[in-house]
mmCIF file of C-alpha atoms and ligand atoms in Angstrom:
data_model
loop_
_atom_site.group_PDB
_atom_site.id
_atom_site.type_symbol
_atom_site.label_atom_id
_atom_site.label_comp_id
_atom_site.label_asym_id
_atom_site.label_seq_id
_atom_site.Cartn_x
_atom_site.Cartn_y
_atom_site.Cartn_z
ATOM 1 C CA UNK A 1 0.000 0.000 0.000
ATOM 2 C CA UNK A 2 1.181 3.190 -0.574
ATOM 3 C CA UNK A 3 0.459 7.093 0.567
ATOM 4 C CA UNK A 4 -3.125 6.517 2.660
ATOM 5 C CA UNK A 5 -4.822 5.682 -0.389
ATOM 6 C CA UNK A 6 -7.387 3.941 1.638
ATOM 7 C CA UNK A 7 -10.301 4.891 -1.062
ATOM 8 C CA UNK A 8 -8.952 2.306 -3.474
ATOM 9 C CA UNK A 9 -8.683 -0.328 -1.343
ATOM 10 C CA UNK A 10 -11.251 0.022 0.758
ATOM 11 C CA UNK A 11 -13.677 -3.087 1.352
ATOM 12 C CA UNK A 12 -17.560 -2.634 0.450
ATOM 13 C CA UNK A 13 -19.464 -0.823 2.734
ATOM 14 C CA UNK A 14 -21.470 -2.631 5.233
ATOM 15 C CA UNK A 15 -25.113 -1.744 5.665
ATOM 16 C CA UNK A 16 -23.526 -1.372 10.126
ATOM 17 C CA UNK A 17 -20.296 -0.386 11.114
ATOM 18 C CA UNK A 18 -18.987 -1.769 14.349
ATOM 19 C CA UNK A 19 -16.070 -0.510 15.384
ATOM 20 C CA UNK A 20 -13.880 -0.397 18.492
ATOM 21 C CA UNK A 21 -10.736 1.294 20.456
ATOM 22 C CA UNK A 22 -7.552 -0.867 21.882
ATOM 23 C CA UNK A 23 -5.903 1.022 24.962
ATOM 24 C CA UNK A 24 -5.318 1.679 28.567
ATOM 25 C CA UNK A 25 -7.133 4.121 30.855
ATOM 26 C CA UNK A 26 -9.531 4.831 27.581
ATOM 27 C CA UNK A 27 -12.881 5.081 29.565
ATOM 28 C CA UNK A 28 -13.170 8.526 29.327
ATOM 29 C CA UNK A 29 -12.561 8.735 25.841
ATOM 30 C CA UNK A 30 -14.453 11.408 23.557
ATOM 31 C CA UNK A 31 -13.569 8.851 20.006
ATOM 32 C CA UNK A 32 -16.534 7.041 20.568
ATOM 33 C CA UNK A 33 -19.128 10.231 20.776
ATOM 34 C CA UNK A 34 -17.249 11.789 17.845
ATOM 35 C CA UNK A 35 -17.517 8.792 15.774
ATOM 36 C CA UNK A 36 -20.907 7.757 16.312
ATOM 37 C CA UNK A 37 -22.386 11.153 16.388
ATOM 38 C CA UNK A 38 -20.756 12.173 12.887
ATOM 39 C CA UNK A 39 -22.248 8.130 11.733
ATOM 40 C CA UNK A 40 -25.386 9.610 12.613
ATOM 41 C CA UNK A 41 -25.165 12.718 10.927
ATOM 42 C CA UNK A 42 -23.852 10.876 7.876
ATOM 43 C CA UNK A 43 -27.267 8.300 7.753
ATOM 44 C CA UNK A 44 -24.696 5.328 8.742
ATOM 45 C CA UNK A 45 -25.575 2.656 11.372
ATOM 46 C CA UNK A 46 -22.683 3.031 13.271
ATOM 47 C CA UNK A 47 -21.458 1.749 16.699
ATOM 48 C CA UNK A 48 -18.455 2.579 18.794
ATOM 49 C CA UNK A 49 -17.141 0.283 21.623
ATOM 50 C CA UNK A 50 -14.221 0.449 23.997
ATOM 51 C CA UNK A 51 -11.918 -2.078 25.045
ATOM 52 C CA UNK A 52 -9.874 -0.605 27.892
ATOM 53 C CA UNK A 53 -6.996 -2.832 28.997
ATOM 54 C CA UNK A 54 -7.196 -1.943 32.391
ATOM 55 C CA UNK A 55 -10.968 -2.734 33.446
ATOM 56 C CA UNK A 56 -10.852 -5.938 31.540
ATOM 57 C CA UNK A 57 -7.552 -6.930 33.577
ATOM 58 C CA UNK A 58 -5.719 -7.553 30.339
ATOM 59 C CA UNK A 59 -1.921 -6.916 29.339
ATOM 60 C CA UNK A 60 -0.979 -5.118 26.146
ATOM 61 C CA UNK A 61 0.600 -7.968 24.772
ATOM 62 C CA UNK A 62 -3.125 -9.518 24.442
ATOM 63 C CA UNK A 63 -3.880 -7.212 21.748
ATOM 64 C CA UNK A 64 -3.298 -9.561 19.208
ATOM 65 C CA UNK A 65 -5.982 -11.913 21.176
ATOM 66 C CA UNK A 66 -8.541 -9.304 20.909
ATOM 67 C CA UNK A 67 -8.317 -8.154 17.277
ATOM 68 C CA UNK A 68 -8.806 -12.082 16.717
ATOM 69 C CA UNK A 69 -11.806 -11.790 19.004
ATOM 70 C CA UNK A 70 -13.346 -8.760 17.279
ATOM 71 C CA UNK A 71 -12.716 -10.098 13.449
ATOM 72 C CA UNK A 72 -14.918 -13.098 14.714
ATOM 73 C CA UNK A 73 -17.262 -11.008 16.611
ATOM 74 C CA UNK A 74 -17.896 -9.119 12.813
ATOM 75 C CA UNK A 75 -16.334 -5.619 13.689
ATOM 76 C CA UNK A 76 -15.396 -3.570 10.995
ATOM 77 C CA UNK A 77 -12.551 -1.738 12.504
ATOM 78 C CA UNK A 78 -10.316 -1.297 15.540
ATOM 79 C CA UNK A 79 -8.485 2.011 16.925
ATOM 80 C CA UNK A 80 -5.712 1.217 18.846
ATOM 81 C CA UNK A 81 -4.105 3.947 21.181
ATOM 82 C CA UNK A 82 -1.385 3.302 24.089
ATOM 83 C CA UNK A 83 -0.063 1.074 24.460
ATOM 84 C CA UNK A 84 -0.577 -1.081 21.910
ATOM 85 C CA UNK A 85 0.235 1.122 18.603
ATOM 86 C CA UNK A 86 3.733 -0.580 18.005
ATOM 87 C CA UNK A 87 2.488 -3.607 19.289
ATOM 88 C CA UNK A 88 -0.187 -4.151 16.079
ATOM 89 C CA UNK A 89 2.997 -3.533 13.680
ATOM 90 C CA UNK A 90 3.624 -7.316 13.857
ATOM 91 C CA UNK A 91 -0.125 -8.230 13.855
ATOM 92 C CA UNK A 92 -1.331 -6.450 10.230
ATOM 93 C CA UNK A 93 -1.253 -8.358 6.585
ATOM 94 C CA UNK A 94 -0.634 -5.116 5.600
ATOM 95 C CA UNK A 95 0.720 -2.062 6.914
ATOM 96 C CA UNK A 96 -0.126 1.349 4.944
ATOM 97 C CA UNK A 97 3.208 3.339 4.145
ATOM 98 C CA UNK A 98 3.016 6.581 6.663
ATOM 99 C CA UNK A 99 2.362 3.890 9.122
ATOM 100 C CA UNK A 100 5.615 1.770 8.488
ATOM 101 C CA UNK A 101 7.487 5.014 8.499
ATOM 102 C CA UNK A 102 6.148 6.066 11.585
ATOM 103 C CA UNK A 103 6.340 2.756 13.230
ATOM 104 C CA UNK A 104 3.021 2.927 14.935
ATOM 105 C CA UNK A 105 -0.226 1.796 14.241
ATOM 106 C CA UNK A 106 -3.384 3.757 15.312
ATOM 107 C CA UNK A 107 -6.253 2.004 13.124
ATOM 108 C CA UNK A 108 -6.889 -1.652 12.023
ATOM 109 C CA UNK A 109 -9.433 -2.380 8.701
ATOM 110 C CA UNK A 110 -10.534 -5.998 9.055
ATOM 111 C CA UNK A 111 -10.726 -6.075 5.193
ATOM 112 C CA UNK A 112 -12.496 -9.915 4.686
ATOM 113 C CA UNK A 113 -9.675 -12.171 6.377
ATOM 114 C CA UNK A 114 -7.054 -9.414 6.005
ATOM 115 C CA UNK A 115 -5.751 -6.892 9.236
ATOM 116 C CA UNK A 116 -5.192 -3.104 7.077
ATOM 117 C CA UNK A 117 -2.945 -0.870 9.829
ATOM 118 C CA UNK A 118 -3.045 2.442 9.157
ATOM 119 C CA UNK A 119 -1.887 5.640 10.606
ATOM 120 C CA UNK A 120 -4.301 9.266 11.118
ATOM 121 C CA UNK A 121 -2.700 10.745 14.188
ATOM 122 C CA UNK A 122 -0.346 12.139 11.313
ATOM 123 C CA UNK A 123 -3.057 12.702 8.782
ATOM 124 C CA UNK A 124 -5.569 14.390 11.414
ATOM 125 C CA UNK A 125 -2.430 16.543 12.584
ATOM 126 C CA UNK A 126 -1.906 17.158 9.353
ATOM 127 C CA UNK A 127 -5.164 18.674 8.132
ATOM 128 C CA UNK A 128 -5.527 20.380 11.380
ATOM 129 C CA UNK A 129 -2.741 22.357 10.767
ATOM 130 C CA UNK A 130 -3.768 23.093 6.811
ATOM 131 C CA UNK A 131 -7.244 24.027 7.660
ATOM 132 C CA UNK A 132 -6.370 25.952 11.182
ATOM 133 C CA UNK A 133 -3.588 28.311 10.215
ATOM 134 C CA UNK A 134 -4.044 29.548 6.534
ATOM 135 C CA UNK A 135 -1.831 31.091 5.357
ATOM 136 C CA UNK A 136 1.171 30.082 7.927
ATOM 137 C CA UNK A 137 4.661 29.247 6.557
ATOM 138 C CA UNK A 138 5.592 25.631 7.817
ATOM 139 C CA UNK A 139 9.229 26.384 6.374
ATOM 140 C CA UNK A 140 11.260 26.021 9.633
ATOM 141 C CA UNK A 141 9.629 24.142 12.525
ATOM 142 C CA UNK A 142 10.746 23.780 15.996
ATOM 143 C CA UNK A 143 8.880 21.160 18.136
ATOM 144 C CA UNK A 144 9.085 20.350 22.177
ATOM 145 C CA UNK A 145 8.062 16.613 22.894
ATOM 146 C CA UNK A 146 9.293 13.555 20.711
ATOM 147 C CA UNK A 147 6.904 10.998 21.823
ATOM 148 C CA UNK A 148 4.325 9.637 20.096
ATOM 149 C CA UNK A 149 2.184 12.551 19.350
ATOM 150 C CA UNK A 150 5.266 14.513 18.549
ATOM 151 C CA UNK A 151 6.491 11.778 15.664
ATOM 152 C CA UNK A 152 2.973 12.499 13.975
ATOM 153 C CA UNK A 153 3.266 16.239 14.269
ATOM 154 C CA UNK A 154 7.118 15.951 13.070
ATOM 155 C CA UNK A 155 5.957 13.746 10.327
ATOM 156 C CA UNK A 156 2.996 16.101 9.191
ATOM 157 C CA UNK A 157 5.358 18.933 9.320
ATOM 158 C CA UNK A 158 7.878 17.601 7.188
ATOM 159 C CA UNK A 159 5.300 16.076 4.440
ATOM 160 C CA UNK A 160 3.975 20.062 4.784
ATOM 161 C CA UNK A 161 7.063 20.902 3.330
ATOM 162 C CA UNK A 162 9.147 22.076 6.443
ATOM 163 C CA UNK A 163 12.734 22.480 5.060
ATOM 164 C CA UNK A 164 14.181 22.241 8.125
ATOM 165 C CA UNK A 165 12.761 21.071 11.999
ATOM 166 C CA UNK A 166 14.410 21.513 14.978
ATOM 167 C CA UNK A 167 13.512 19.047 17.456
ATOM 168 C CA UNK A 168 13.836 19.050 21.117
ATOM 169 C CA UNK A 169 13.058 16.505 24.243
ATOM 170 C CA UNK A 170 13.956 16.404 27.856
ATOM 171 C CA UNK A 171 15.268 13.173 27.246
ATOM 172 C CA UNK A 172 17.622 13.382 24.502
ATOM 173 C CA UNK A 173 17.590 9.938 23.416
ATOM 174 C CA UNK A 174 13.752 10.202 21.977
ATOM 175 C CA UNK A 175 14.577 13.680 20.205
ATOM 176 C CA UNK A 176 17.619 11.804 18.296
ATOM 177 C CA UNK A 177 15.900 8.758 17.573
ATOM 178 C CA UNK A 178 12.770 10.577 16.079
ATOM 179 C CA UNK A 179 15.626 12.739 13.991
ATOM 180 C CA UNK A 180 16.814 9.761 12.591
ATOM 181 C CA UNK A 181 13.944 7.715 11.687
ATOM 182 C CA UNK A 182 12.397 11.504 9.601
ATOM 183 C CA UNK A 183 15.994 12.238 8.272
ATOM 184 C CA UNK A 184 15.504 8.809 6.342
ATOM 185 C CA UNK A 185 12.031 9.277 5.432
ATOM 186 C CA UNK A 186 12.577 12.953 4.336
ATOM 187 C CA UNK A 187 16.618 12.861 3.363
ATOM 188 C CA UNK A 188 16.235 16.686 1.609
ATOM 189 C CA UNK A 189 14.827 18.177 4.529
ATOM 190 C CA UNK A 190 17.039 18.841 7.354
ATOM 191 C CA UNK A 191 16.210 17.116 11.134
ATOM 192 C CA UNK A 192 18.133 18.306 14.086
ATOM 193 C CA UNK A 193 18.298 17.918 17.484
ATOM 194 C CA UNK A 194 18.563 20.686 20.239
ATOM 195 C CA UNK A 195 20.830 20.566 23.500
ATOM 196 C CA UNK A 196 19.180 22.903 26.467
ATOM 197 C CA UNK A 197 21.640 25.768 25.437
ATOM 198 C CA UNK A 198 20.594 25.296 21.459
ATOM 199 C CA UNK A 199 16.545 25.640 22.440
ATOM 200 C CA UNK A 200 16.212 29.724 22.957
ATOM 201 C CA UNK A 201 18.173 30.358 19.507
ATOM 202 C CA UNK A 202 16.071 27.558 17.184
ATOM 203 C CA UNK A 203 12.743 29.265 18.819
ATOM 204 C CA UNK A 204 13.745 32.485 18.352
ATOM 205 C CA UNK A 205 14.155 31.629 14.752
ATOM 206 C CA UNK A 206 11.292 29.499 13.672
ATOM 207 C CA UNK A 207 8.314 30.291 11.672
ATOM 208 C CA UNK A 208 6.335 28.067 14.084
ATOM 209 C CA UNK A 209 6.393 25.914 17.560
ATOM 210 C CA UNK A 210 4.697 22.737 18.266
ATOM 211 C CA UNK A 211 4.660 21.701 21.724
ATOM 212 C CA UNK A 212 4.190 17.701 21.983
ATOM 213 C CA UNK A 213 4.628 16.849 25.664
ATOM 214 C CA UNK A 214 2.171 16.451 27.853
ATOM 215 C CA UNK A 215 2.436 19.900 29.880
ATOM 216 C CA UNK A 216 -0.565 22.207 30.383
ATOM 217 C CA UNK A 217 -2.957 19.560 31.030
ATOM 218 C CA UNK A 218 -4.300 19.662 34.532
ATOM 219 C CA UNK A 219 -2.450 17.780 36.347
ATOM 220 C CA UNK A 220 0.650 18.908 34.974
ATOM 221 C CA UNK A 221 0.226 23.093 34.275
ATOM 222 C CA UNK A 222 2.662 25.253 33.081
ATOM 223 C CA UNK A 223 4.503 26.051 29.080
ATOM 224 C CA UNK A 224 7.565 24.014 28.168
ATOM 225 C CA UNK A 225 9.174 26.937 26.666
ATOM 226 C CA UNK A 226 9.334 30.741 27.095
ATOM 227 C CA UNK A 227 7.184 32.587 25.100
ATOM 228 C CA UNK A 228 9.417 35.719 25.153
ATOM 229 C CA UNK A 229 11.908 34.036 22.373
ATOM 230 C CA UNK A 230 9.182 33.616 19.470
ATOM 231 C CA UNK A 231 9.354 36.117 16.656
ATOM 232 C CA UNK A 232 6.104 37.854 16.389
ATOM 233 C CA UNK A 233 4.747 36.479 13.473
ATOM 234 C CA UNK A 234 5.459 32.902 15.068
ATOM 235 C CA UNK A 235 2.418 30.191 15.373
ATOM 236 C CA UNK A 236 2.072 27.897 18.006
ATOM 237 C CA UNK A 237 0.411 24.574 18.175
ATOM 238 C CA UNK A 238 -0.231 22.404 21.470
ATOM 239 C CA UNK A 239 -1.330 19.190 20.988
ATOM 240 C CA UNK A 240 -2.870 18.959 24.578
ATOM 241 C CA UNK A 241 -6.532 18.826 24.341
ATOM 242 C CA UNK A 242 -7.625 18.626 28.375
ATOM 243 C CA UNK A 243 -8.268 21.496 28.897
ATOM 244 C CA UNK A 244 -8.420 22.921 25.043
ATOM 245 C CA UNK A 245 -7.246 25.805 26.215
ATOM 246 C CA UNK A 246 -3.895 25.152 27.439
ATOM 247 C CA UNK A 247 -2.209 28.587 29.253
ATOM 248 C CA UNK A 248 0.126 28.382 26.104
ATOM 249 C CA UNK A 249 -2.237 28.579 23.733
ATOM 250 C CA UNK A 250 -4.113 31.132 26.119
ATOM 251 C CA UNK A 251 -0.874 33.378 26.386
ATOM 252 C CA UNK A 252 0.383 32.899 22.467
ATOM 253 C CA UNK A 253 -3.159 33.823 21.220
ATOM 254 C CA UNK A 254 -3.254 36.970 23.994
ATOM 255 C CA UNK A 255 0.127 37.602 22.677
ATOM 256 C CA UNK A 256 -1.071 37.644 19.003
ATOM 257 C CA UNK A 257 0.766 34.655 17.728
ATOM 258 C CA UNK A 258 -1.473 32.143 14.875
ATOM 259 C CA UNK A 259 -2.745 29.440 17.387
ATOM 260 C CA UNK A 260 -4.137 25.501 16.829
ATOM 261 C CA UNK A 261 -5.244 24.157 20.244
ATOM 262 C CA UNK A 262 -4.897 20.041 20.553
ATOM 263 C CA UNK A 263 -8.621 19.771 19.561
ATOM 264 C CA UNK A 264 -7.493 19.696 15.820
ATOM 265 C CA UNK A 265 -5.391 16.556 16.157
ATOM 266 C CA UNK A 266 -7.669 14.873 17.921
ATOM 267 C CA UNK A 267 -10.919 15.414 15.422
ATOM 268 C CA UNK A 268 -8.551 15.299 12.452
ATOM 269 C CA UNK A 269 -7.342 11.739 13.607
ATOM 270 C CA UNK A 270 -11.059 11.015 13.985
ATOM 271 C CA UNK A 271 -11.766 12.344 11.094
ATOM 272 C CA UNK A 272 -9.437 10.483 8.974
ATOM 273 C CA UNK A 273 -10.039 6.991 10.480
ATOM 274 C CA UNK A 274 -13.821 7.328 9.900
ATOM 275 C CA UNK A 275 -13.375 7.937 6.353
ATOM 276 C CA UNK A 276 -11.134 5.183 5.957
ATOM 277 C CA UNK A 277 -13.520 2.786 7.819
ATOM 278 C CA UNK A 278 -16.570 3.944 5.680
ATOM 279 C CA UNK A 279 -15.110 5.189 2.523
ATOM 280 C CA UNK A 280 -17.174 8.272 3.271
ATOM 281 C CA UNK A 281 -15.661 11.968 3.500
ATOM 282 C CA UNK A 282 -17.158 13.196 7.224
ATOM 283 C CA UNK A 283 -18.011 16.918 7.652
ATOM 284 C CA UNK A 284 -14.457 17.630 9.924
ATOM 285 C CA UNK A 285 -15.924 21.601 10.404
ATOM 286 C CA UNK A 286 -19.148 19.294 11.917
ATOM 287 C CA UNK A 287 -17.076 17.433 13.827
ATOM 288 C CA UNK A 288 -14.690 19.847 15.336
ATOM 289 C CA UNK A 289 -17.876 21.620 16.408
ATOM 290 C CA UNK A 290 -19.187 18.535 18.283
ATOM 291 C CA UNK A 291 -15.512 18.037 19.945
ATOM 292 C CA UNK A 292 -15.490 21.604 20.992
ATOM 293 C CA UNK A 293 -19.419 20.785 22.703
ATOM 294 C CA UNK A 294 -17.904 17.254 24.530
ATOM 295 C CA UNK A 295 -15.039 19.359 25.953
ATOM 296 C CA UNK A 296 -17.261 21.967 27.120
ATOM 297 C CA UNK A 297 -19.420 19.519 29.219
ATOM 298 C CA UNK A 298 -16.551 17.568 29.920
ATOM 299 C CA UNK A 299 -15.405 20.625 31.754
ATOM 300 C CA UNK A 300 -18.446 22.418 33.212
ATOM 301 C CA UNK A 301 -19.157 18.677 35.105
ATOM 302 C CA UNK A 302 -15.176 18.508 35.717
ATOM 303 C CA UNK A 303 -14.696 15.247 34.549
ATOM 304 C CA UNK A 304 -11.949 13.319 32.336
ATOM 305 C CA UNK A 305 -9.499 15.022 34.158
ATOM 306 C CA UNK A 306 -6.659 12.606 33.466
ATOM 307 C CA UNK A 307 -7.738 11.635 29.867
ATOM 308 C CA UNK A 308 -5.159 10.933 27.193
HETATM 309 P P1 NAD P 401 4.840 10.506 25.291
HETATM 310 O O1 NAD P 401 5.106 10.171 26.706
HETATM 311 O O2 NAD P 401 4.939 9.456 24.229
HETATM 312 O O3 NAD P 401 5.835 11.706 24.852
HETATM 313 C C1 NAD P 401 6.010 12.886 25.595
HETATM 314 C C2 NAD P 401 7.451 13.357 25.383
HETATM 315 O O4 NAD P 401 7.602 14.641 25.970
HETATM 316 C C3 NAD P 401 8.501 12.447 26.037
HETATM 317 O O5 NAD P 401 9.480 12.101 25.084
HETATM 318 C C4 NAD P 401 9.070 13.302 27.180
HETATM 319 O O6 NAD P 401 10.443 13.029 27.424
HETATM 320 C C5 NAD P 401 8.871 14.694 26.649
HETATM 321 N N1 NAD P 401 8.764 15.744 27.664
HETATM 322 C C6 NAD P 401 7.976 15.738 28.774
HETATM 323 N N2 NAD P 401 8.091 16.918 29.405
HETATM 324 C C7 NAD P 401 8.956 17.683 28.676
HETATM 325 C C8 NAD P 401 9.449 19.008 28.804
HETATM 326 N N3 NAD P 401 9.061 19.810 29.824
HETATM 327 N N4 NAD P 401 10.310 19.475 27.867
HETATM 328 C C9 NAD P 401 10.699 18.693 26.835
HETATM 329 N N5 NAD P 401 10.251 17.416 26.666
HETATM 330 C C10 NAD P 401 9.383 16.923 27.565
HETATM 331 O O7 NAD P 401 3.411 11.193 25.267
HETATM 332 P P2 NAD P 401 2.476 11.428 23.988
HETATM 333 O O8 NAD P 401 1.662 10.228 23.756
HETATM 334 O O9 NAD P 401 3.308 11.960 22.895
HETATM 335 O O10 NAD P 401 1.482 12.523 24.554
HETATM 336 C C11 NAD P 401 1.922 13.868 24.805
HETATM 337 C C12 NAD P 401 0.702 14.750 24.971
HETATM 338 O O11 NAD P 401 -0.009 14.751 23.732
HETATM 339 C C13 NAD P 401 -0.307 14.273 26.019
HETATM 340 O O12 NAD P 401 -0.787 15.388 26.692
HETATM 341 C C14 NAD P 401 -1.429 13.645 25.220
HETATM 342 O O13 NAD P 401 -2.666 13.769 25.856
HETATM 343 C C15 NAD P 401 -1.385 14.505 23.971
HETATM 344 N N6 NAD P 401 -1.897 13.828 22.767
HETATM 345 C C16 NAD P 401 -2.793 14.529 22.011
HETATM 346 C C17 NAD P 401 -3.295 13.944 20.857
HETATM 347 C C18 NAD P 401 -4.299 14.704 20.047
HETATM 348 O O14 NAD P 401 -4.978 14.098 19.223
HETATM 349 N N7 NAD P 401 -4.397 16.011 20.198
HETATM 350 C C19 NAD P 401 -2.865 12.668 20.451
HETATM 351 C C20 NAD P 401 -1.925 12.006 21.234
HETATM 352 C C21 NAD P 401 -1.453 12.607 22.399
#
């Protein structure tokens, strides 16, 4: 497979979608409400189920086991979030390009007697970014965080066209081996890696910050970086969702930097994985509106604190 040319290869539609999502600590996950209310919307019989590793006293490693289970059981798809998305590398018949690049796995097709793994934390990153700062120039990136979400918001970046992204990560190991695994997948674009003295400089010279850690959600506040360094015309994304408004992205946008709150990755991801399930383009300004409403609540009755 190449690219996430999931249209061509997509199965027939079923008259119902079942669908589920693979992780740990996943009860209080908003997927299921975004998925089923954009099914709705769309005229699809749709259901959305979660699995979560932890209530049903299960180790990762049994992921395998349940992707069995739920072919048999006649879903049509699986999400798979932490900690599993490595895991289901070994698992698929076939794994979609971006995926094997990214080594990680964040959607499973059952596709007849075949296991599709695909990839749309990138993707929904990705179009996030397009559709949420027109106009911004992706041309030199620096990003805070190398972990998972920060290898899809690297890879976006660099399939945007960034000519050069500067990547940074309290533990030095993860900011090198992301480097290495985009410098091969992008070899004209230049990767590097920042020391602690090497961070104000690259900030105060990029055309854009992504902050991929998990700081500013509740139960770990504060901004990874100092706002002071960006150039003016800077735009910052934060791929923390809980709360949506993260003091960085409260701060940049008071300061008058471009913003994209974490809300974009996490209905673009949606996004792109329902399409691929249903072969159907969802209405992403739809969903991002619903997101924005599940947050809301989520907030006003103070719950989900801890999310992912
Ligand atoms: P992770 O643990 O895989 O990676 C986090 C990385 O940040 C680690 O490499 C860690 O060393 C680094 N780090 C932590 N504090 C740092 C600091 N102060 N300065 C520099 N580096 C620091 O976690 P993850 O799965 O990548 O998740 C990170 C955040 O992204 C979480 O808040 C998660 O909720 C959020 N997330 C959002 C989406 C979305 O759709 N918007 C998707 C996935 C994750």
């Amino acid at each position: 497979m190449t690219g996430h040319g999931a249209d061509a290869s997509a199965p027939p539609s079923p008259d119902r979608y079942l669908v589920g999502l693979i992780g740990e600590g996943i009860t209080a996950s908003l997927t299921p409400a975004l998925h089923e209310g954009e099914a709705r919307a769309l005229g699809l019989d749709y259901e959305y189920r979660i699995f979560d590793l932890l209530e049903l006293g299960r180790p990762a490693g049994d992921v395998g086991a349940l992707l069995a289970d739920a072919r048999s059981a006649g879903f049509t798809a699986m999400n798979i979030t932490h900690p599993c998305k490595q895991l289901v590398l070994d698992l698929v018949d076939e794994l979609e390009t971006d995926a094997a690049h990214l080594r990680a796995v964040n959607l499973v097709v059952f596709d007849g007697g075949r296991l599709r793994g695909y990839n749309t934390d990138w993707l929904g990153y990705r179009d996030g970014l397009v559709a949420g700062l027109p106009g911004a120039s992706f041309r030199r990136g620096g990003q805070i965080g190398c972990g998972g979400a920060g290898a899809a918001t690297a890879y976006a970046l660099l399939s945007e066209g960034a000519e050069r992204l500067d990547l940074f990560d309290a533990d030095p190991r993860r900011a090198d081996e992301l480097a290495a695994r985009m410098r091969s997948r992008f070899p004209t674009q230049v990767v590097t890696t920042l020391s602690p003295q090497q961070l104000p400089p690259a900030i105060a010279g990029a055309s854009g910050i992504v902050h991929a850690t998990p700081m500013g959600m509740l139960h770990h506040p504060g901004v990874a970086f100092d706002l002071d360094l960006l150039p003016p015309e800077a735009w910052v994304s934060d791929v923390v969702y809980r709360p949506l408004e993260t003091e960085l992205i409260r701060e940049a946008a008071r300061r008058g930097h471009p913003v994209l709150d974490g809300g974009r990755m996490a209905v673009g991801q949606a996004c792109a994985s329902l399409q691929i399930i249903t072969g159907i383009q969802p209405d992403r300004d739809r969903m991002q509106r619903h997101f924005r409403g599940l947050i809301s609540a989520e907030e006003r009755s103070d719950t989900g604190k801890g999310g992912r």
